[in-house]
mmCIF file of C-alpha atoms in Angstrom:
data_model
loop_
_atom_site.group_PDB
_atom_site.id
_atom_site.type_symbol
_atom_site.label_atom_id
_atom_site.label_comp_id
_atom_site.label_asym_id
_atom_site.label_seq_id
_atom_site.Cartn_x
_atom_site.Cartn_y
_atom_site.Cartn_z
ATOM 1 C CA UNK R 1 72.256 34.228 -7.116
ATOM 2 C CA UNK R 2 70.221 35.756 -9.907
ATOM 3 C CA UNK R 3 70.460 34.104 -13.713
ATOM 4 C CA UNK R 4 72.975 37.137 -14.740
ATOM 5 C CA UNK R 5 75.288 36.645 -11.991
ATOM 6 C CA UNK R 6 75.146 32.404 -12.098
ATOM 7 C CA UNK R 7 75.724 33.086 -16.193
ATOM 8 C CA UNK R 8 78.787 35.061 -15.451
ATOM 9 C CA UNK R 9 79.873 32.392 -13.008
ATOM 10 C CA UNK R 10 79.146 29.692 -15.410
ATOM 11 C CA UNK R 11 81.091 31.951 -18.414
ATOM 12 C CA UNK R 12 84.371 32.099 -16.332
ATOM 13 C CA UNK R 13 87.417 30.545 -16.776
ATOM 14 C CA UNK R 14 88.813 30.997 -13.436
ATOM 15 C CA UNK R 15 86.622 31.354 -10.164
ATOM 16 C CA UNK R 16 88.335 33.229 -7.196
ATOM 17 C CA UNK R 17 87.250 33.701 -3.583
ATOM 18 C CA UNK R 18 87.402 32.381 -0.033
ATOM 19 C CA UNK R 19 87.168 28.833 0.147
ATOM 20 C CA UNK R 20 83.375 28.402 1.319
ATOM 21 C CA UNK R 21 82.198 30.371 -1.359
ATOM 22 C CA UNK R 22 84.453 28.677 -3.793
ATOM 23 C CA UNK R 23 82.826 25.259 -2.102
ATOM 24 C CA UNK R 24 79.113 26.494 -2.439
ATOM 25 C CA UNK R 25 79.439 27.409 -6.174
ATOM 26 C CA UNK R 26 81.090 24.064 -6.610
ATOM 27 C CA UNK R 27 83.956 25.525 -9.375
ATOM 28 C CA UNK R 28 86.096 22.583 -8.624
ATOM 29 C CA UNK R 29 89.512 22.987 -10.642
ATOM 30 C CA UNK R 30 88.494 26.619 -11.749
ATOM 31 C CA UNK R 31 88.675 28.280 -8.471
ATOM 32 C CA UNK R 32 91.623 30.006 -6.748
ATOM 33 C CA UNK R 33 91.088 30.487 -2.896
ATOM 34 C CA UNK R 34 92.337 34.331 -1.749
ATOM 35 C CA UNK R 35 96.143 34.641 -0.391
ATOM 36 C CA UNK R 36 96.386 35.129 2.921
ATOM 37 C CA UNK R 37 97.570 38.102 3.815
ATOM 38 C CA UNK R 38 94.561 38.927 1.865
ATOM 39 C CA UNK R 39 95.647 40.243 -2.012
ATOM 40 C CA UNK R 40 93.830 41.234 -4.910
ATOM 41 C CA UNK R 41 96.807 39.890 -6.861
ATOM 42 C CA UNK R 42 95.318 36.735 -8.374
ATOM 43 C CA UNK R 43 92.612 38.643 -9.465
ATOM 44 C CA UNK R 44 94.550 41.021 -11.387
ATOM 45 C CA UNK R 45 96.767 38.659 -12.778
ATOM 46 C CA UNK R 46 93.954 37.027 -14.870
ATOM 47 C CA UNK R 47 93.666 40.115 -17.026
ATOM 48 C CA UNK R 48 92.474 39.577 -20.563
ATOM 49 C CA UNK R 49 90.467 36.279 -19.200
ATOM 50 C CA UNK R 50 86.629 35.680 -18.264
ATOM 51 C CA UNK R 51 87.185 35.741 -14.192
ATOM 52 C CA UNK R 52 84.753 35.805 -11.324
ATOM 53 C CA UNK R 53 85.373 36.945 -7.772
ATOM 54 C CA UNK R 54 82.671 35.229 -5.542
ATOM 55 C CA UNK R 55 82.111 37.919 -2.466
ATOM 56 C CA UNK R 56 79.367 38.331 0.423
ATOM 57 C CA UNK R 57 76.484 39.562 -0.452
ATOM 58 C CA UNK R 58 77.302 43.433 -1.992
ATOM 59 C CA UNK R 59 80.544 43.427 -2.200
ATOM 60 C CA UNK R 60 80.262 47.083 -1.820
ATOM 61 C CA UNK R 61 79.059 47.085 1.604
ATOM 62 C CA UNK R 62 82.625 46.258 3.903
ATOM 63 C CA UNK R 63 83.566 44.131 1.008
ATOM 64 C CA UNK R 64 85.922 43.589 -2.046
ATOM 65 C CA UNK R 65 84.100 45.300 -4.600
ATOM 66 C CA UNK R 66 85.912 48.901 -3.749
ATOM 67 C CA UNK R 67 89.260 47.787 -3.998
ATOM 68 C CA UNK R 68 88.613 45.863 -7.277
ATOM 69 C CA UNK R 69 86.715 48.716 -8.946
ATOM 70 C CA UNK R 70 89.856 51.152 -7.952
ATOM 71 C CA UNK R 71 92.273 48.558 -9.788
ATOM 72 C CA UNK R 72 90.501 47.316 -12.898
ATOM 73 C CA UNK R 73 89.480 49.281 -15.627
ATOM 74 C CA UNK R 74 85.550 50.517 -15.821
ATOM 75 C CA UNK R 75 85.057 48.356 -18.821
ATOM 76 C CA UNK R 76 86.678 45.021 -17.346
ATOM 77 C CA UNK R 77 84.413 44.639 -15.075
ATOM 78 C CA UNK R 78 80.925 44.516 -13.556
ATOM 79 C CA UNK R 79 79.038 43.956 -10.189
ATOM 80 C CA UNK R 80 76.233 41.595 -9.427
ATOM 81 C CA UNK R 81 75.168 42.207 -5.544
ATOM 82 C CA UNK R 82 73.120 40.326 -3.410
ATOM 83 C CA UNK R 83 71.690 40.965 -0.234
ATOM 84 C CA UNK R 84 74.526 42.822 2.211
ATOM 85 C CA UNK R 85 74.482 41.126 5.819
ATOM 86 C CA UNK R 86 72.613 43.897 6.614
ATOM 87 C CA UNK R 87 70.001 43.409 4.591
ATOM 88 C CA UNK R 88 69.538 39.817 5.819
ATOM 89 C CA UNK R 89 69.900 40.596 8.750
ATOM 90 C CA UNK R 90 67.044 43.411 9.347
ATOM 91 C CA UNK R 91 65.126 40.710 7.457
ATOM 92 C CA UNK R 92 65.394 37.893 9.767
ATOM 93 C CA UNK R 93 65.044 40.379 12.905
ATOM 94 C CA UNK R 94 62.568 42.521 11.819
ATOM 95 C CA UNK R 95 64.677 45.514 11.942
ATOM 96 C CA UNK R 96 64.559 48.791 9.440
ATOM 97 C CA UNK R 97 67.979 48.818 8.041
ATOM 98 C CA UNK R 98 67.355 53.358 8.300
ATOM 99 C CA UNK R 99 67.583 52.820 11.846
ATOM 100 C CA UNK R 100 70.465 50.331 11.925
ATOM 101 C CA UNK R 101 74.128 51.726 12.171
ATOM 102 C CA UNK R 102 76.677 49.254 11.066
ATOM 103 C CA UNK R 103 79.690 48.608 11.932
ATOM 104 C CA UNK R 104 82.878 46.565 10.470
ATOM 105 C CA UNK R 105 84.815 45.119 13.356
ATOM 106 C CA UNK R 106 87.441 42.481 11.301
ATOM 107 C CA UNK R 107 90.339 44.191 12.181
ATOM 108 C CA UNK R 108 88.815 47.617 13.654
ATOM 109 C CA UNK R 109 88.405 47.886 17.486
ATOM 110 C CA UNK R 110 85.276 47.427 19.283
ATOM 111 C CA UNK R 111 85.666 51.337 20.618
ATOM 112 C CA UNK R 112 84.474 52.547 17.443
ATOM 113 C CA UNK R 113 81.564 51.709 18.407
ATOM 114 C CA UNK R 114 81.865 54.256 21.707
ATOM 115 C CA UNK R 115 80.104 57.121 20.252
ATOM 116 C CA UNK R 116 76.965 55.385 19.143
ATOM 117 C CA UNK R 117 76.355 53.532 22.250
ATOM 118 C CA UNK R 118 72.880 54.615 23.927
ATOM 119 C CA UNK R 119 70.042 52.926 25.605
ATOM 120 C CA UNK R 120 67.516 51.646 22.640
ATOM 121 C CA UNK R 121 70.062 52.330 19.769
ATOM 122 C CA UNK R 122 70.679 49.222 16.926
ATOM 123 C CA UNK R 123 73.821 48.125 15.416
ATOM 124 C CA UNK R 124 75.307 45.064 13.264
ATOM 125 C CA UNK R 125 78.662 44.252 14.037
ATOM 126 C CA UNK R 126 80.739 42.426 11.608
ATOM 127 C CA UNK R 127 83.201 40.310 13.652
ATOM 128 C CA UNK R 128 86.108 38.085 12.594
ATOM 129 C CA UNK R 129 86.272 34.843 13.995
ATOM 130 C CA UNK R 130 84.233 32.601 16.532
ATOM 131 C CA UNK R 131 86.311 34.119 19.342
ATOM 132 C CA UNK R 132 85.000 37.832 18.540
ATOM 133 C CA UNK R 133 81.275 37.409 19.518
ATOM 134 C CA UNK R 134 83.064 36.581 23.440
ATOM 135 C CA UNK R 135 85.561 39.715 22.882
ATOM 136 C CA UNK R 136 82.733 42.089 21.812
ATOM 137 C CA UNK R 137 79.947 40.855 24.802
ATOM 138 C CA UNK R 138 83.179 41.120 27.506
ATOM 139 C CA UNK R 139 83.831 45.134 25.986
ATOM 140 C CA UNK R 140 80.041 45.941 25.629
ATOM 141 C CA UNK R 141 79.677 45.161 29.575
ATOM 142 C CA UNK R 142 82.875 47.389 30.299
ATOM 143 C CA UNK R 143 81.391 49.960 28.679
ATOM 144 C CA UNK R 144 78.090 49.953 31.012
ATOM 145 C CA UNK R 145 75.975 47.815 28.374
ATOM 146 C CA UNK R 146 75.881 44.442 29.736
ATOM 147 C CA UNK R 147 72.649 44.219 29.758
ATOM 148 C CA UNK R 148 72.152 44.460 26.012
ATOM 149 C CA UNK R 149 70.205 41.940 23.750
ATOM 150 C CA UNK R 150 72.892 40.155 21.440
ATOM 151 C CA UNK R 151 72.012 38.110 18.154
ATOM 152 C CA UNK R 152 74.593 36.460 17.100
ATOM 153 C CA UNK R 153 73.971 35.612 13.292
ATOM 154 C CA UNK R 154 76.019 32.974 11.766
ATOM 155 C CA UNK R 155 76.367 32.139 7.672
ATOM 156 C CA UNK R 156 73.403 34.544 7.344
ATOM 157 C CA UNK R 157 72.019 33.292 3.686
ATOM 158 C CA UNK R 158 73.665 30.068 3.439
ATOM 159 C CA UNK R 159 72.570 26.282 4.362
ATOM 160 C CA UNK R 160 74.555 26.733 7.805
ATOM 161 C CA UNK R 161 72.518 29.827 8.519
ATOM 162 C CA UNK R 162 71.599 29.761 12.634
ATOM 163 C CA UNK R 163 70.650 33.125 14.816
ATOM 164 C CA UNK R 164 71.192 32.651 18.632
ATOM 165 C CA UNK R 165 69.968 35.653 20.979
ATOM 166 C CA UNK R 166 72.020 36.336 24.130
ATOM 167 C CA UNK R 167 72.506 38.853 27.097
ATOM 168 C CA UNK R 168 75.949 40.771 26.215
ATOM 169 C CA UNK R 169 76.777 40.317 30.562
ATOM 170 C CA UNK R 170 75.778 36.676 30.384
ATOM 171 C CA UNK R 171 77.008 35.502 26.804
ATOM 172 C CA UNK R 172 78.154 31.623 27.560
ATOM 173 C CA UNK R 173 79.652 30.651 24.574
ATOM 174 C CA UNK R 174 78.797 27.750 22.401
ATOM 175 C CA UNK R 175 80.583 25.923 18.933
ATOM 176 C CA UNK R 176 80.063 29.194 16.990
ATOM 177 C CA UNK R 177 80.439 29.019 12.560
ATOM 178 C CA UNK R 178 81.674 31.730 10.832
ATOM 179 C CA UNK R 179 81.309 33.782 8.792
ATOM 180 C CA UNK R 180 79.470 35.600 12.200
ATOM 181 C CA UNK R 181 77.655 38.960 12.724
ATOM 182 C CA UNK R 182 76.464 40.217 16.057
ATOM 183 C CA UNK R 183 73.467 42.327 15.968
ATOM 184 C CA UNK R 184 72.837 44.491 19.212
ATOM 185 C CA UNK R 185 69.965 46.237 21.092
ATOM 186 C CA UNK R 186 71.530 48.059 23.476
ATOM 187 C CA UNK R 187 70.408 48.454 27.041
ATOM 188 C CA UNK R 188 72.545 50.838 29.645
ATOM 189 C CA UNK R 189 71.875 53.681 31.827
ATOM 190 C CA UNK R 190 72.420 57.099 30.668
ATOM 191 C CA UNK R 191 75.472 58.443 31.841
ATOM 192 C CA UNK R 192 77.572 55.654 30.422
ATOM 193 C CA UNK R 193 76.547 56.922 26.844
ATOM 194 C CA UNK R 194 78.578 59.975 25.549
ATOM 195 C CA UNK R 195 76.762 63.603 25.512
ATOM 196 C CA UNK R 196 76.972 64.354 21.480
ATOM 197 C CA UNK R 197 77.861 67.768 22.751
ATOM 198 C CA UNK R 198 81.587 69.045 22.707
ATOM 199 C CA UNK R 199 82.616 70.181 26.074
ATOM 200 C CA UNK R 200 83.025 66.978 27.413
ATOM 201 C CA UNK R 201 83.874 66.387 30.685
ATOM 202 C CA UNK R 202 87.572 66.217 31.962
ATOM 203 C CA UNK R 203 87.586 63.298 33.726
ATOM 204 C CA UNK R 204 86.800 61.676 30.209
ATOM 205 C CA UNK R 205 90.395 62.070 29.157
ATOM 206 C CA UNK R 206 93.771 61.031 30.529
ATOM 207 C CA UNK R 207 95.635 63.808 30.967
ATOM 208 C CA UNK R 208 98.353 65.583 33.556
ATOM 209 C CA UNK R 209 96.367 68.777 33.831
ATOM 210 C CA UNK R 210 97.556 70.080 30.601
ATOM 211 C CA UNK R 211 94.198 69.941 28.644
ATOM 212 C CA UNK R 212 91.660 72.335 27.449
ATOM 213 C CA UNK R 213 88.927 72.862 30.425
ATOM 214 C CA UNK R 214 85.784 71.568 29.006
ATOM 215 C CA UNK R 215 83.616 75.045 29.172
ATOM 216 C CA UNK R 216 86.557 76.158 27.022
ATOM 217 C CA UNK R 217 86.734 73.303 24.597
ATOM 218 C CA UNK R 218 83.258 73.914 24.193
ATOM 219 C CA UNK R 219 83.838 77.431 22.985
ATOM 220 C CA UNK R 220 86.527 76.558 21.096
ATOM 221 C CA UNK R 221 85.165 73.917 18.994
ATOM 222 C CA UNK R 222 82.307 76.447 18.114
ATOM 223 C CA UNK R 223 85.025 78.622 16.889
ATOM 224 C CA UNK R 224 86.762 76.008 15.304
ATOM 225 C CA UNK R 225 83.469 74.705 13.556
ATOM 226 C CA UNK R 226 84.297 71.671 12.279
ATOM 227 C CA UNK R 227 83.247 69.894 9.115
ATOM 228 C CA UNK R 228 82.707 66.263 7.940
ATOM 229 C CA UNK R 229 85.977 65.532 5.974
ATOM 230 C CA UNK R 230 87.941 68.354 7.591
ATOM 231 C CA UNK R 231 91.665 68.048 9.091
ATOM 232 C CA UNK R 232 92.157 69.775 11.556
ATOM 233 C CA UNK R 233 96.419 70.863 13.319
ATOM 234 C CA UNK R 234 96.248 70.665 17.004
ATOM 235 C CA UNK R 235 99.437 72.461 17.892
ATOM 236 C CA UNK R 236 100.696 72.213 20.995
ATOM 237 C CA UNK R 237 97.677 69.286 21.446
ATOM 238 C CA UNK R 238 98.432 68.231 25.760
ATOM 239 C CA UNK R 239 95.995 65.814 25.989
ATOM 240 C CA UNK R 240 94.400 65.622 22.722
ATOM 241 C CA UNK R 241 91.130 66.524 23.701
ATOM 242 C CA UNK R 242 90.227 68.915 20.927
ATOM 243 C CA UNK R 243 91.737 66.894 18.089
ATOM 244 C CA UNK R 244 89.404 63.736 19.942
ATOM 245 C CA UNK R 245 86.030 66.358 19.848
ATOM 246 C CA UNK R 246 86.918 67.508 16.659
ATOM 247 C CA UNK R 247 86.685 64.049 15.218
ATOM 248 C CA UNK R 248 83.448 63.344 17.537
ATOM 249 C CA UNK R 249 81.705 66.445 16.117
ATOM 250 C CA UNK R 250 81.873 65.769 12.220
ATOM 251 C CA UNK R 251 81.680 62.279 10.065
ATOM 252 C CA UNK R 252 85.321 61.514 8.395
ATOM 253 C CA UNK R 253 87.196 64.668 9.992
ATOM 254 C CA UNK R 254 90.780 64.018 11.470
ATOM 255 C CA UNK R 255 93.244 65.344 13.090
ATOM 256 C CA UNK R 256 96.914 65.691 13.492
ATOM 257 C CA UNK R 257 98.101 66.293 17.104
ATOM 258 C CA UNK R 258 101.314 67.854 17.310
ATOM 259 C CA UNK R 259 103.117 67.795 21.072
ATOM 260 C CA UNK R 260 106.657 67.957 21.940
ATOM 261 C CA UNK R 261 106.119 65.783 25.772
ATOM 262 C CA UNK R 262 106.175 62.338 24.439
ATOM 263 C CA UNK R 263 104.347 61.436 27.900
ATOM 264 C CA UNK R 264 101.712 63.833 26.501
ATOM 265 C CA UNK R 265 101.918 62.155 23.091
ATOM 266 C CA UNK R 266 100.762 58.716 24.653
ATOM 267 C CA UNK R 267 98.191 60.378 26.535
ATOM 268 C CA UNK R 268 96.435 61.850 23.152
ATOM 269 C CA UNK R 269 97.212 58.112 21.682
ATOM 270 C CA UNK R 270 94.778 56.527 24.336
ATOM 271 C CA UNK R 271 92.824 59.235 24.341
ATOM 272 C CA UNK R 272 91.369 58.651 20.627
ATOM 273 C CA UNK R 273 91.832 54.868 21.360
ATOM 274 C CA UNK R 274 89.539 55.092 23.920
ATOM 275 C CA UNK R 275 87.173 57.116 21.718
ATOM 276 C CA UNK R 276 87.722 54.319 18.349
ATOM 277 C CA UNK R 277 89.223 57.594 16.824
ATOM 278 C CA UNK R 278 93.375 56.300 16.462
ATOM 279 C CA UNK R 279 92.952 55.674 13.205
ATOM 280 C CA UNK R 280 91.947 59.595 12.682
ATOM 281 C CA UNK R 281 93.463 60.816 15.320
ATOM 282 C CA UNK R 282 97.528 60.889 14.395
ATOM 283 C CA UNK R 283 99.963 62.126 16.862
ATOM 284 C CA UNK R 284 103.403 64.007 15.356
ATOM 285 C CA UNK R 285 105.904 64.273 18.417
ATOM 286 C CA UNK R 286 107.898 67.167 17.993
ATOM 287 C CA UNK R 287 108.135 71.135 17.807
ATOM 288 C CA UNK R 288 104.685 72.785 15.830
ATOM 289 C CA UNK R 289 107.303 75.178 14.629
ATOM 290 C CA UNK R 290 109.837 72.411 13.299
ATOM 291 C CA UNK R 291 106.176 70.131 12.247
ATOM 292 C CA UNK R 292 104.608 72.467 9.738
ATOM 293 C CA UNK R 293 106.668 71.935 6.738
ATOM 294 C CA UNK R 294 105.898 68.362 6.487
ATOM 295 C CA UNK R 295 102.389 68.323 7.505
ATOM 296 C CA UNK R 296 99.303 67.831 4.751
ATOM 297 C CA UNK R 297 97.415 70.566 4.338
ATOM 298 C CA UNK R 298 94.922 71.917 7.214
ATOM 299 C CA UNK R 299 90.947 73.114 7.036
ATOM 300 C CA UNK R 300 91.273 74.490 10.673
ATOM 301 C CA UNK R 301 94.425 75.140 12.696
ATOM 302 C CA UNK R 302 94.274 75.565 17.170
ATOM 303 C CA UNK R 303 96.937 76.580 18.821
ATOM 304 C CA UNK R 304 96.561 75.565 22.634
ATOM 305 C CA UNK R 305 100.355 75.613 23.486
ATOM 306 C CA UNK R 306 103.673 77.135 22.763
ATOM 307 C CA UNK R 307 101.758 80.182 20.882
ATOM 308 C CA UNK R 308 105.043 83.328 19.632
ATOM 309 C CA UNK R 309 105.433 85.478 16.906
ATOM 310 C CA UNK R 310 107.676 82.940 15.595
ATOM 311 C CA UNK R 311 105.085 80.367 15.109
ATOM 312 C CA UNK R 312 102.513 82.742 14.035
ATOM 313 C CA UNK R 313 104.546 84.139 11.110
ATOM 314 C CA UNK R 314 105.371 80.446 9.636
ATOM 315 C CA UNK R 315 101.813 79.721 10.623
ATOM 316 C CA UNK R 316 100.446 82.397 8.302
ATOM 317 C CA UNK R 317 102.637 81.842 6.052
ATOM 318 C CA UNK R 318 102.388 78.013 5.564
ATOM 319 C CA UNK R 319 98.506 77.833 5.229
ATOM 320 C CA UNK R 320 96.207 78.345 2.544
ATOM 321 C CA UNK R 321 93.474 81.321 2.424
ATOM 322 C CA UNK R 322 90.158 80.371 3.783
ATOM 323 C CA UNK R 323 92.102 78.342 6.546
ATOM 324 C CA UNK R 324 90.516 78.911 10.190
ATOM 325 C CA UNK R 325 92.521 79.630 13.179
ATOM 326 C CA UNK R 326 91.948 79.537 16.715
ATOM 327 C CA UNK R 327 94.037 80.371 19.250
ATOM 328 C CA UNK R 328 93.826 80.894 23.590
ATOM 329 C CA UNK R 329 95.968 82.821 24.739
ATOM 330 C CA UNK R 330 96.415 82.401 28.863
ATOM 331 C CA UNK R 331 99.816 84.550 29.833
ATOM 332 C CA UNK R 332 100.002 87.997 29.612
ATOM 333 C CA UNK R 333 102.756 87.881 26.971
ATOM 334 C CA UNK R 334 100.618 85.427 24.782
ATOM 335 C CA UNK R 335 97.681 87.700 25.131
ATOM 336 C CA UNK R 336 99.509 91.100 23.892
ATOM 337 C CA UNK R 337 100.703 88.790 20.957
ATOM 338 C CA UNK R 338 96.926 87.792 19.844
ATOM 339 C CA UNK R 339 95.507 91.674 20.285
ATOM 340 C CA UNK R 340 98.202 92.899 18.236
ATOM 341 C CA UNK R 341 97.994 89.977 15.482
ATOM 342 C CA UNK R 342 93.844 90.365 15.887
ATOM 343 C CA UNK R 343 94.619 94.325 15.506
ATOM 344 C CA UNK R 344 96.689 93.701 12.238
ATOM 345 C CA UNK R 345 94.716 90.563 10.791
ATOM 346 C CA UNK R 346 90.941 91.158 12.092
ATOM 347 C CA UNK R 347 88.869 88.057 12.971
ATOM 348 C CA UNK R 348 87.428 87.681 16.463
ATOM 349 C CA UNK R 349 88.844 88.760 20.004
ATOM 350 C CA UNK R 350 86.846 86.870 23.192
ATOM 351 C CA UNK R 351 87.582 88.021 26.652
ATOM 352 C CA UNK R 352 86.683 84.659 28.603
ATOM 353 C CA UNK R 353 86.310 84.839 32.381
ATOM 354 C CA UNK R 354 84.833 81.495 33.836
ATOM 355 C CA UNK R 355 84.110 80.819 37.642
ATOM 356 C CA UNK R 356 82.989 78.049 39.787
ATOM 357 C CA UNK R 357 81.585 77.871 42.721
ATOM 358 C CA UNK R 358 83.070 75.948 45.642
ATOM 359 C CA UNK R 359 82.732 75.367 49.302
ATOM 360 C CA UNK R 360 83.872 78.837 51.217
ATOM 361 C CA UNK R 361 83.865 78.184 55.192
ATOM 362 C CA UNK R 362 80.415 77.339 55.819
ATOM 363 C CA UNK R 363 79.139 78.543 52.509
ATOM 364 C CA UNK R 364 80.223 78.955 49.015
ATOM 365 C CA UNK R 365 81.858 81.237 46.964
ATOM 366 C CA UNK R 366 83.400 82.061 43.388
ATOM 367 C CA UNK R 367 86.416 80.211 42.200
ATOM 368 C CA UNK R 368 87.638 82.363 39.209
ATOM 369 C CA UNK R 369 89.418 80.386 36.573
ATOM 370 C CA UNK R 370 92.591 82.252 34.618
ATOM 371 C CA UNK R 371 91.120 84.855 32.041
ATOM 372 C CA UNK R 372 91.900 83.668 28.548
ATOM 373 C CA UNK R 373 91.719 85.376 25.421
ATOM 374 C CA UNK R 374 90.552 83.406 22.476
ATOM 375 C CA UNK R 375 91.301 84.918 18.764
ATOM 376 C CA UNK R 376 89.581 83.268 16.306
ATOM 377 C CA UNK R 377 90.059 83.987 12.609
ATOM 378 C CA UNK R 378 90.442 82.863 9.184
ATOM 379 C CA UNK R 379 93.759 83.018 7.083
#
C-alpha cells in the first residue's frame, strides 16, 4: 500500500472487507468482514463516517470498486489501486499483460473461455476456491487442451504468495490457498479451436435439423452485420445458431431467441452454454407474433421461421427506423411474401442456390440444396 492509501486506512473509523484482508491490515475492532451472500450493505450504511473498503489489488479490475462507485456519491468517495492480479501476475511470469486475455471464472463457467482457446494463446483465470484449479484442468482437457502449461498462482502479493506450474491433463492436486488464479499457455491441435469465422459448422450445434445451414448462416450474418453492443431478435430461432454467431462475431452483443418448440428452446439453451454465451444468449418460448410487445428494443431483427404478412406488419410496425432485417424465405408462399414486401419497402433481394457434391454411382454429382430467397433490409 502506498502512504495515501495506508493514511486513509489509518483515518477510518470503520474498516470493511473479507476477512484476510481485514487480518493483514490488522484493524482489529474497526473492521466489519463482508456478508455472505456478498452485500455492499455495510458499506453503505456507514454514510456520513470515515470508512475504508480493503479490496484486491484494483478494485476495478473483476472487483468491488464498480458497484461501490454506482452507489455512493462522486464526492464520498475515492480509489487507491494497487497492482490487479494481472499485473502481478505478468510480473512474476514474464508475460505482457497486451497479450494476456483475462478471464473472471468465480461464478462464470469455464466455457467462456471457448472462443479464445487456440494453440499459443495466454489467459489468467480467476477461480473461486481450491477445488476450481481441478474443475478448470478436467474442462481444459475436454476441450482438446490437455496438454496446456498451467500456473496456478496462489495469494499473488501477499506473505502466502506460492506459483506451482502444471500440465492441465496431468494436474495432481496438492493443499491449494486461496485466494487462487490459474494462468494458462495453451497447447491443442487446431481443429479443436473455433474458426473466428461465422458459418460454423453444423455438427457444432445440437439441433433436430431445424437450423440455419452453415453456408447460409454465413451469408446471413454478413447481412445481419453485427455490432459490439448490439441485440439482436432471432424469431423463429430452431437451434439458436445465429443468435450463438451473432454473439461470437461482436464483443457485448446479445441476443433474444424466440421459438415456440420448447424441445427447440433447450436446444438453443445448450447451444450458447456450450459456447459460454447463456448469459447473452436468452431464450423467450412462445409465438414471435405474441413475443414482440414485450421484448426490449432490437438493433437487428432475423426471421428464420414462421415468416406471414401478419408478422411482418407488427414487425414493421413495432421497430424503430434504422433497425436491420433479415429474412430467408424457403417455401414458395414465403418467397412471394418477401418480393412483394422487398417490391414495396426496397432493401436487398438474394436468389441463393447452393449445391454439394456427393457420391453418384461410381462418381459424383451435384446435390442441390432448396433455393432460398434472402431479403435483407433496414426499417
Amino acid at each position: 500500500m502506498g502512504e495515501a492509501s495506508r493514511n486513509a486506512l489509518d483515518s477510518a473509523e470503520v474498516v470493511i472487507g473479507g476477512p484476510r484482508h481485514l487480518a493483514l491490515a490488522n484493524v482489529e475492532a474497526r473492521g466489519i468482514p463482508w456478508p455472505l451472500p456478498f452485500s455492499i450493505a455495510p458499506v453503505l450504511d456507514q454514510s456520513g463516517r470515515p470508512t475504508a473498503v480493503l479490496a484486491s489489488g484494483d478494485p476495478f479490475w473483476f472487483g468491488v470498486g464498480t458497484a461501490l462507485a454506482d452507489a455512493v456519491p462522486p464526492r464520498e468517495w475515492r480509489a487507491y489501486p494497487a497492482p490487479s492480479t494481472l499485473a502481478l501476475a505478468a510480473a512474476r511470469l514474464g508475460w505482457s499483460q497486451q497479450g494476456l486475455r483475462a478471464f473472471g471464472c468465480h461464478a462464470a463457467p469455464y466455457e467462456g473461455l471457448r472462443p479464445y482457446l487456440a494453440d499459443g494463446r495466454r489467459a489468467l483465470v480467476l477461480l473461486r476456491d481450491e477445488a476450481a484449479p481441478a474443475e478448470l484442468a478436467r474442462w481444459l482437457t475436454a476441450a482438446g487442451f490437455g496438454t496446456s502449461a498451467l500456473y496456478l498462482l496462489e495469494a499473488l502479493g501477499g506473505p502466502r504468495e506460492r506459483i506451482t506450474h502444471h500440465r492441465a491433463d496431468t494436474l495432481e492436486m496438492a493443499e491449494i490457498r486461496i485466494p487462487v488464479a490459474a494462468a494458462v499457455e495453451l497447447q491443442g491441435p487446431t481443429e479443436a479451436a473455433l474458426s473466428t469465422a461465422a458459418g460454423r459448422e453444423d455438427a457444432a450445434f445440437r439441433h433436430d435439423g431445424q437450423i440455419t445451414k452453415a453456408p447460409v448462416r454465413a451469408l446471413t450474418l454478413a447481412a445481419l452485420a453485427p455490432r459490439a453492443g448490439e441485440r439482436l431478435w432471432d424469431l423463429g430461432a430452431g437451434s439458436g445458431s445465429v443468435s450463438v454467431e451473432w454473439c461470437l462475431a461482436a464483443p457485448g452483443a446479445e441476443a433474444i431467441a424466440v421459438e415456440q418448440s420448447e424441445d427447440r428452446a433447450a436446444n438453443i439453451r445448450a447451444n450458447a452454454t456450450a459456447y459460454g454465451l447463456a448469459p447473452r444468449v436468452s431464450v423467450h418460448h412462445g409465438k414471435s407474433l405474441d413475443a414482440l410487445a414485450e421484448l426490449p428494443d432490437p438493433a437487428a431483427v432475423f426471421v428464420g421461421g414462421g415468416a406471414d404478412a401478419a408478422l411482418f406488419d407488427r414487425l414493421w410496425r413495432r421497430v424503430a427506423p434504422g433497425t436491420r432485417v433479415v429474412t430467408n424465405a424457403v417455401t414458395l408462399e414465403t418467397q412471394a411474401l418477401v418480393a412483394e414486401r422487398h417490391a414495396g419497402l426496397g432493401g436487398r433481394l438474394l436468389k441463393i442456390d447452393l449445391a454439394e457434391a456427393a457420391p453418384l454411382g461410381p462418381g459424383r454429382g451435384w446435390t442441390a440444396s432448396r433455393t432460398l430467397v434472402q431479403w435483407s433490409v433496414i426499417r
